[in-house]
Amino acid sequence: MKWEDVDSQNCSMARGLAIFGDRWTLLIIRECFRRVRRFSDFQKSLGITKHRLSNRLTRLVDEGILTKVPYDDSAKRFEYRLTDKGLELYPILMSVALWGDKWLSDEDGAPVIYRHKSCGEITQPKFVCDCCGDDIHARDIDAIAGPGVTKKLASNIKA
Amino acid sequence: MKWEDVDSQNCSMARGLAIFGDRWTLLIIRECFRRVRRFSDFQKSLGITKHRLSNRLTRLVDEGILTKVPYDDSAKRFEYRLTDKGLELYPILMSVALWGDKWLSDEDGAPVIYRHKSCGEITQPKFVCDCCGDDIHARDIDAIAGPGVTKKLASNIKA
DNA sequence: TTGAAAAGTTCCATTTTAGAACCTATATTG
DNA sequence: CAATATAGGTTCTAAAATGGAACTTTTCAA
């Protein structure tokens, strides 16, 4: 199978990774969360080639993760900003960073620590069950067929 | 900059993505969480070529995310299993799936829903502050220099 | 003994990527 | 006013990654 066909799977992970599961894309989004918005600034901070950057930004705009907004009326210049869809990628980036902090840091320790703005404390964000509030780790969850599967089955049976 | 040099950044995200931020790798890890363990089973479930699969599995073993354990004494056959380092990738996969469920599902809805084994309820896992317990969303966190940065600065000043 | 399956490896054509050069429009400098 | 700089790209070429198919080994099953 070619990579461009992975999003045909009825799987949210595969669909997501088809958009941002390749080289550079999540790093570009990381820069967006750091308030980088302009073409040349992405280039400087990432060291990515213009070609690649142009290609990735276009795709992120097409997918509705970024919007391209003009910032100078006279010149044709644009900023790329996260949409709501893009902002909600935050847990993904945070998860990657937390894992890297734990497993890939050098002997000095994590390059970044996190402070929760509203409570002011240093925090290690964690996943919890929105029902009982307990921590969630690997193997604590059963994945069950959702409507995106069961409705299709039901209509196949009727047909 | 070449992709192979991105892990030189003092950034946990970049270091993590250098390992699994490319085509196929996170999908292979998804299969591991689904208890897929054998070469041919990865191939069947993913449709990836043997060449690519071999390359990715080798890298994941090298990085300590999978271990290769023989499962048949007589034949040279192996299973690939998640290590603790690999199991802790769970929040990343869950974040991607949750985002995809919300933003990429078709009109039928999410393909999968989640049940928390210990409390038995259907759950939408969420990120919270481990200090105050409040939900964490984009822009709720300040990233501050951690020891991996400050210690390096301190030793540079001394030197 | 013949055949199938598991777990790869090798080879080649096609795609993707990195790096450099080039282009267009506005802004700035001398 | 001409020359240069800057932003935001596009085009070109060579190198690297990928997809697909064919080929190895080793073992087990018929």
XYZ file of C-alpha atoms (C1' of nucleotides) in Angstrom:
378
model
C 0.000 0.000 0.000
C 1.168 3.513 -0.698
C 1.311 6.020 2.099
C -1.168 8.275 0.351
C -3.780 5.539 0.750
C -3.439 5.030 4.505
C -6.251 7.463 5.230
C -8.657 5.044 3.585
C -8.544 2.981 6.778
C -11.535 3.502 9.036
C -9.166 4.533 11.789
C -8.790 7.978 13.309
C -5.098 7.464 13.926
C -4.408 6.533 10.329
C -6.457 9.490 9.102
C -4.610 11.845 11.381
C -1.199 10.486 10.547
C -1.980 10.790 6.852
C -2.071 14.554 7.465
C 0.733 15.166 9.938
C 2.484 11.817 10.376
C 5.409 12.592 8.143
C 8.679 14.439 8.360
C 8.522 18.100 9.400
C 4.778 18.578 9.674
C 4.487 18.293 13.453
C 7.599 20.406 13.895
C 5.975 23.127 11.813
C 2.945 22.914 14.057
C 5.213 23.098 17.105
C 6.540 26.386 15.753
C 2.978 27.647 15.321
C 2.345 27.046 19.022
C 5.508 29.066 19.656
C 3.880 31.969 17.782
C 5.931 31.589 14.642
C 3.717 32.707 11.802
C 5.727 33.825 8.775
C 7.269 31.829 6.005
C 10.767 33.112 6.545
C 10.550 32.628 10.300
C 9.546 28.996 9.919
C 12.472 28.570 7.620
C 14.964 30.144 9.995
C 13.801 28.311 13.085
C 13.449 24.888 11.469
C 16.165 24.838 8.829
C 13.670 23.259 6.439
C 13.973 24.003 2.745
C 11.573 26.487 1.190
C 10.283 23.828 -1.112
C 9.298 21.502 1.688
C 7.948 24.295 3.844
C 5.763 25.596 1.048
C 4.449 22.114 0.402
C 3.667 21.428 4.064
C 2.081 24.803 4.767
C -0.150 24.391 1.751
C -1.288 21.017 2.972
C -1.947 22.271 6.487
C -4.035 25.112 5.076
C -5.907 22.689 2.822
C -6.647 20.490 5.815
C -7.961 23.403 7.837
C -5.220 23.228 10.472
C -3.740 26.587 9.537
C -5.240 29.674 7.927
C -3.305 31.999 5.699
C -4.079 35.609 6.527
C -2.546 38.682 4.849
C -0.646 40.920 7.248
C 0.419 43.677 4.901
C -2.149 45.232 2.602
C 0.297 46.554 0.061
C 2.536 43.500 -0.271
C 1.396 39.936 -0.827
C 2.521 38.734 2.581
C 0.837 36.256 4.806
C 0.785 34.803 8.237
C -0.061 31.214 8.976
C -2.145 30.808 12.115
C -3.579 27.813 13.900
C -7.307 27.276 13.525
C -9.358 25.671 16.298
C -8.728 22.363 14.567
C -5.022 23.119 14.740
C -5.057 24.347 18.329
C -6.599 21.060 19.389
C -3.484 19.249 18.243
C -1.961 20.508 21.472
C -2.314 17.251 23.443
C -0.448 15.405 20.713
C 2.510 17.765 20.854
C 2.435 17.779 24.636
C 2.414 13.966 24.729
C 5.372 13.745 22.407
C 7.277 16.327 24.442
C 6.518 14.607 27.758
C 7.639 11.253 26.391
C 10.798 12.773 24.998
C 11.472 14.568 28.282
C 11.342 11.251 30.098
C 13.043 8.916 27.654
C 15.321 11.022 25.480
C 16.756 13.706 27.747
C 20.476 13.851 28.322
C 21.987 13.625 31.806
C 21.119 17.263 32.546
C 17.409 16.562 32.404
C 14.441 17.847 30.408
C 15.046 20.933 28.276
C 11.656 22.384 29.211
C 9.349 22.218 32.194
C 5.714 23.233 32.246
C 3.809 25.689 34.367
C 0.039 25.649 34.490
C -0.946 29.282 34.000
C -4.153 29.171 36.011
C -2.787 27.461 39.132
C 0.763 28.712 38.741
C 2.373 25.382 39.604
C 4.919 23.342 37.725
C 2.969 20.471 36.235
C 3.327 17.201 34.436
C 0.124 17.118 32.421
C -1.443 13.657 32.463
C -4.296 11.754 30.893
C -7.272 10.921 33.057
C -10.684 9.345 32.590
C -13.244 12.120 32.197
C -15.688 9.958 34.091
C -13.901 8.740 37.228
C -10.889 11.056 37.063
C -8.342 8.273 37.519
C -5.081 8.276 35.573
C -5.101 6.485 32.256
C -2.118 4.485 31.072
C -1.478 1.931 28.383
C -3.845 -1.043 28.622
C -6.356 0.774 30.843
C -8.738 1.290 27.950
C -10.886 -1.030 25.860
C -11.514 0.208 22.360
C -15.059 -0.664 21.265
C -16.685 -0.235 17.880
C -18.172 3.255 17.659
C -20.953 4.646 15.456
C -18.527 5.090 12.563
C -18.350 1.299 12.459
C -21.687 0.091 13.835
C -23.830 2.372 11.660
C -22.046 1.111 8.577
C -22.623 -2.483 9.635
C -26.302 -1.805 10.276
C -26.848 -0.246 6.872
C -25.040 -3.136 5.222
C -27.368 -5.603 6.890
C -30.449 -3.670 5.788
C -29.153 -3.415 2.233
C 18.903 20.799 7.341
C 18.459 17.112 6.748
C 15.823 15.212 8.625
C 18.422 12.957 10.191
C 19.820 16.002 11.998
C 16.593 17.201 13.610
C 17.327 15.277 16.801
C 20.295 17.565 17.390
C 17.832 20.217 18.585
C 17.607 20.473 22.353
C 13.901 19.755 22.107
C 12.084 16.669 23.287
C 9.562 16.874 20.502
C 12.221 16.990 17.820
C 14.070 14.093 19.423
C 10.906 12.038 19.622
C 9.816 12.821 16.104
C 13.254 11.862 14.819
C 12.406 8.326 15.979
C 8.735 7.932 15.141
C 7.755 11.075 13.241
C 7.878 9.540 9.805
C 5.677 7.444 7.599
C 4.471 4.127 9.050
C 6.288 4.133 12.361
C 3.395 5.208 14.571
C 1.050 2.918 12.696
C 3.370 0.021 13.450
C 3.261 1.010 17.105
C -0.529 1.198 16.926
C -0.533 -2.409 15.772
C 1.694 -3.335 18.707
C -0.913 -1.945 21.086
C -3.439 -4.110 19.248
C -1.306 -7.125 20.166
C 0.145 -7.612 16.718
C 3.598 -9.042 17.242
C 4.819 -10.951 14.193
C 6.422 -9.758 11.013
C 3.845 -11.256 8.702
C 0.962 -9.982 10.808
C 2.266 -6.424 10.692
C 2.527 -6.788 6.977
C -0.989 -8.093 6.534
C -2.646 -5.556 8.777
C -0.752 -2.531 7.500
C -0.117 -3.305 3.838
C 3.431 -2.014 4.276
C 6.195 -3.567 2.189
C 8.527 -6.051 3.835
C 11.444 -3.809 3.104
C 9.971 -0.841 4.932
C 8.658 -2.971 7.772
C 12.022 -4.569 8.336
C 13.684 -1.175 8.359
C 11.199 0.328 10.836
C 11.159 -2.638 13.193
C 14.941 -2.619 13.321
C 14.942 1.036 14.222
C 12.303 0.613 16.902
C 14.327 -2.213 18.427
C 17.492 -0.134 18.259
C 15.700 2.711 20.030
C 14.461 0.426 22.797
C 10.789 0.843 21.922
C 10.342 -2.773 20.885
C 12.163 -5.939 21.880
C 12.645 -8.862 19.567
C 11.995 -12.124 21.378
C 12.147 -15.617 19.856
C 8.846 -17.445 20.013
C 9.855 -20.747 18.468
C 13.018 -22.421 19.702
C 13.594 -24.481 16.603
C 12.935 -21.848 13.969
C 14.464 -18.389 13.820
C 11.194 -16.645 14.461
C 10.595 -13.617 16.557
C 7.957 -11.504 18.148
C 8.198 -7.773 18.522
C 6.860 -6.521 21.828
C 6.543 -3.092 23.349
C 9.012 -2.251 26.092
C 8.074 0.094 28.932
C 9.495 2.886 26.823
C 7.185 1.792 24.028
C 4.121 1.329 26.232
C 4.483 4.899 27.406
C 3.855 6.106 23.867
C 0.212 5.366 24.601
C -0.843 8.967 25.297
C 0.545 10.021 21.937
C -1.492 7.453 20.056
C -4.559 8.203 22.160
C -4.206 11.937 21.460
C -3.960 11.348 17.749
C -6.975 9.052 17.808
C -9.080 11.473 19.857
C -8.224 14.335 17.531
C -9.027 12.224 14.502
C -12.298 11.079 16.081
C -13.352 14.690 16.503
C -12.049 16.284 13.331
C -11.789 13.563 10.715
C -14.738 11.261 11.295
C -17.322 10.848 8.576
C -20.991 11.603 9.160
C -21.524 8.296 10.988
C -19.240 9.351 13.832
C -16.076 8.026 15.437
C -14.998 4.518 14.414
C -14.021 3.662 17.979
C -15.156 4.659 21.444
C -13.250 4.065 24.650
C -14.183 2.305 27.858
C -12.149 2.768 30.985
C -11.567 -0.753 32.252
C -11.388 0.088 35.941
C -14.533 2.223 36.160
C -16.348 0.549 33.300
C -17.629 3.782 31.775
C -17.308 5.118 28.257
C -14.700 7.836 28.484
C -13.077 10.635 26.566
C -9.614 10.673 28.104
C -8.421 14.220 28.709
C -5.322 16.077 29.781
C -5.285 17.621 33.222
C -2.814 19.409 35.443
C -1.342 16.890 37.886
C -1.291 19.616 40.484
C -4.723 21.252 40.476
C -6.535 18.669 38.365
C -8.042 21.196 35.971
C -8.292 20.468 32.261
C -5.366 21.555 30.138
C -5.864 22.942 26.667
C -3.738 24.830 24.187
C -2.281 28.019 25.651
C -2.900 26.960 29.279
C 0.763 26.127 29.774
C 3.926 28.202 29.942
C 7.024 26.347 28.830
C 10.008 27.370 30.943
C 13.655 26.433 30.578
C 14.301 23.156 32.374
C 17.511 21.662 33.759
C 18.477 20.392 30.310
C 18.857 24.051 29.347
C 19.734 25.859 32.580
C 22.483 23.446 33.621
C 24.123 23.886 30.236
C 23.944 27.647 30.565
C 25.427 27.531 34.056
C 28.371 25.414 32.983
C 28.976 27.701 30.026
C 29.168 30.715 32.333
C 31.638 28.964 34.633
C 33.805 27.865 31.720
C 9.147 -34.861 -1.563
C 6.645 -31.383 -2.396
C 4.683 -27.483 -0.848
C 3.598 -23.780 2.186
C 4.688 -20.307 5.706
C 7.707 -17.152 8.350
C 11.030 -13.784 8.230
C 13.749 -11.545 5.774
C 17.070 -9.616 1.736
C 17.995 -7.921 -2.940
C 16.978 -5.368 -6.964
C 14.885 -1.766 -9.625
C 11.632 1.972 -10.881
C 9.213 5.740 -8.885
C 8.669 9.459 -5.305
C 10.298 12.446 -2.021
C 13.632 15.339 -0.238
C 17.721 18.703 0.204
C 20.060 22.276 -1.648
C 20.799 25.750 -4.730
C 19.366 28.996 -8.164
C 15.923 31.780 -9.885
C 11.620 34.859 -9.902
C 8.344 38.664 -8.585
C 6.796 42.407 -5.860
C 7.512 45.881 -2.540
C 10.711 48.634 0.606
C 15.017 50.773 1.599
C 19.411 52.853 0.745
C 22.761 55.795 -1.534
C 16.410 57.333 -9.596
C 19.210 52.925 -9.672
C 20.815 49.339 -6.777
C 20.032 46.356 -3.210
C 17.387 43.908 0.356
C 13.486 41.294 1.981
C 9.380 38.256 1.818
C 7.443 34.548 -0.212
C 7.644 31.711 -3.154
C 8.856 28.250 -7.799
C 12.045 25.510 -10.600
C 15.844 22.486 -11.224
C 18.981 18.578 -10.152
C 21.086 15.007 -7.423
C 20.596 12.107 -3.542
C 17.775 9.450 -0.453
C 13.514 7.027 0.691
C 9.797 4.237 -0.838
C 6.847 0.558 -3.252
C 6.642 -3.611 -5.542
C 8.225 -7.768 -7.015
C 11.392 -11.571 -6.954
C 14.438 -14.403 -4.425
C 16.586 -16.830 0.129
C 16.509 -19.706 4.151
C 14.694 -22.510 7.448
C 11.215 -25.282 9.307
C 6.920 -27.630 9.538
C 2.921 -30.240 7.399
C 0.790 -33.343 3.856
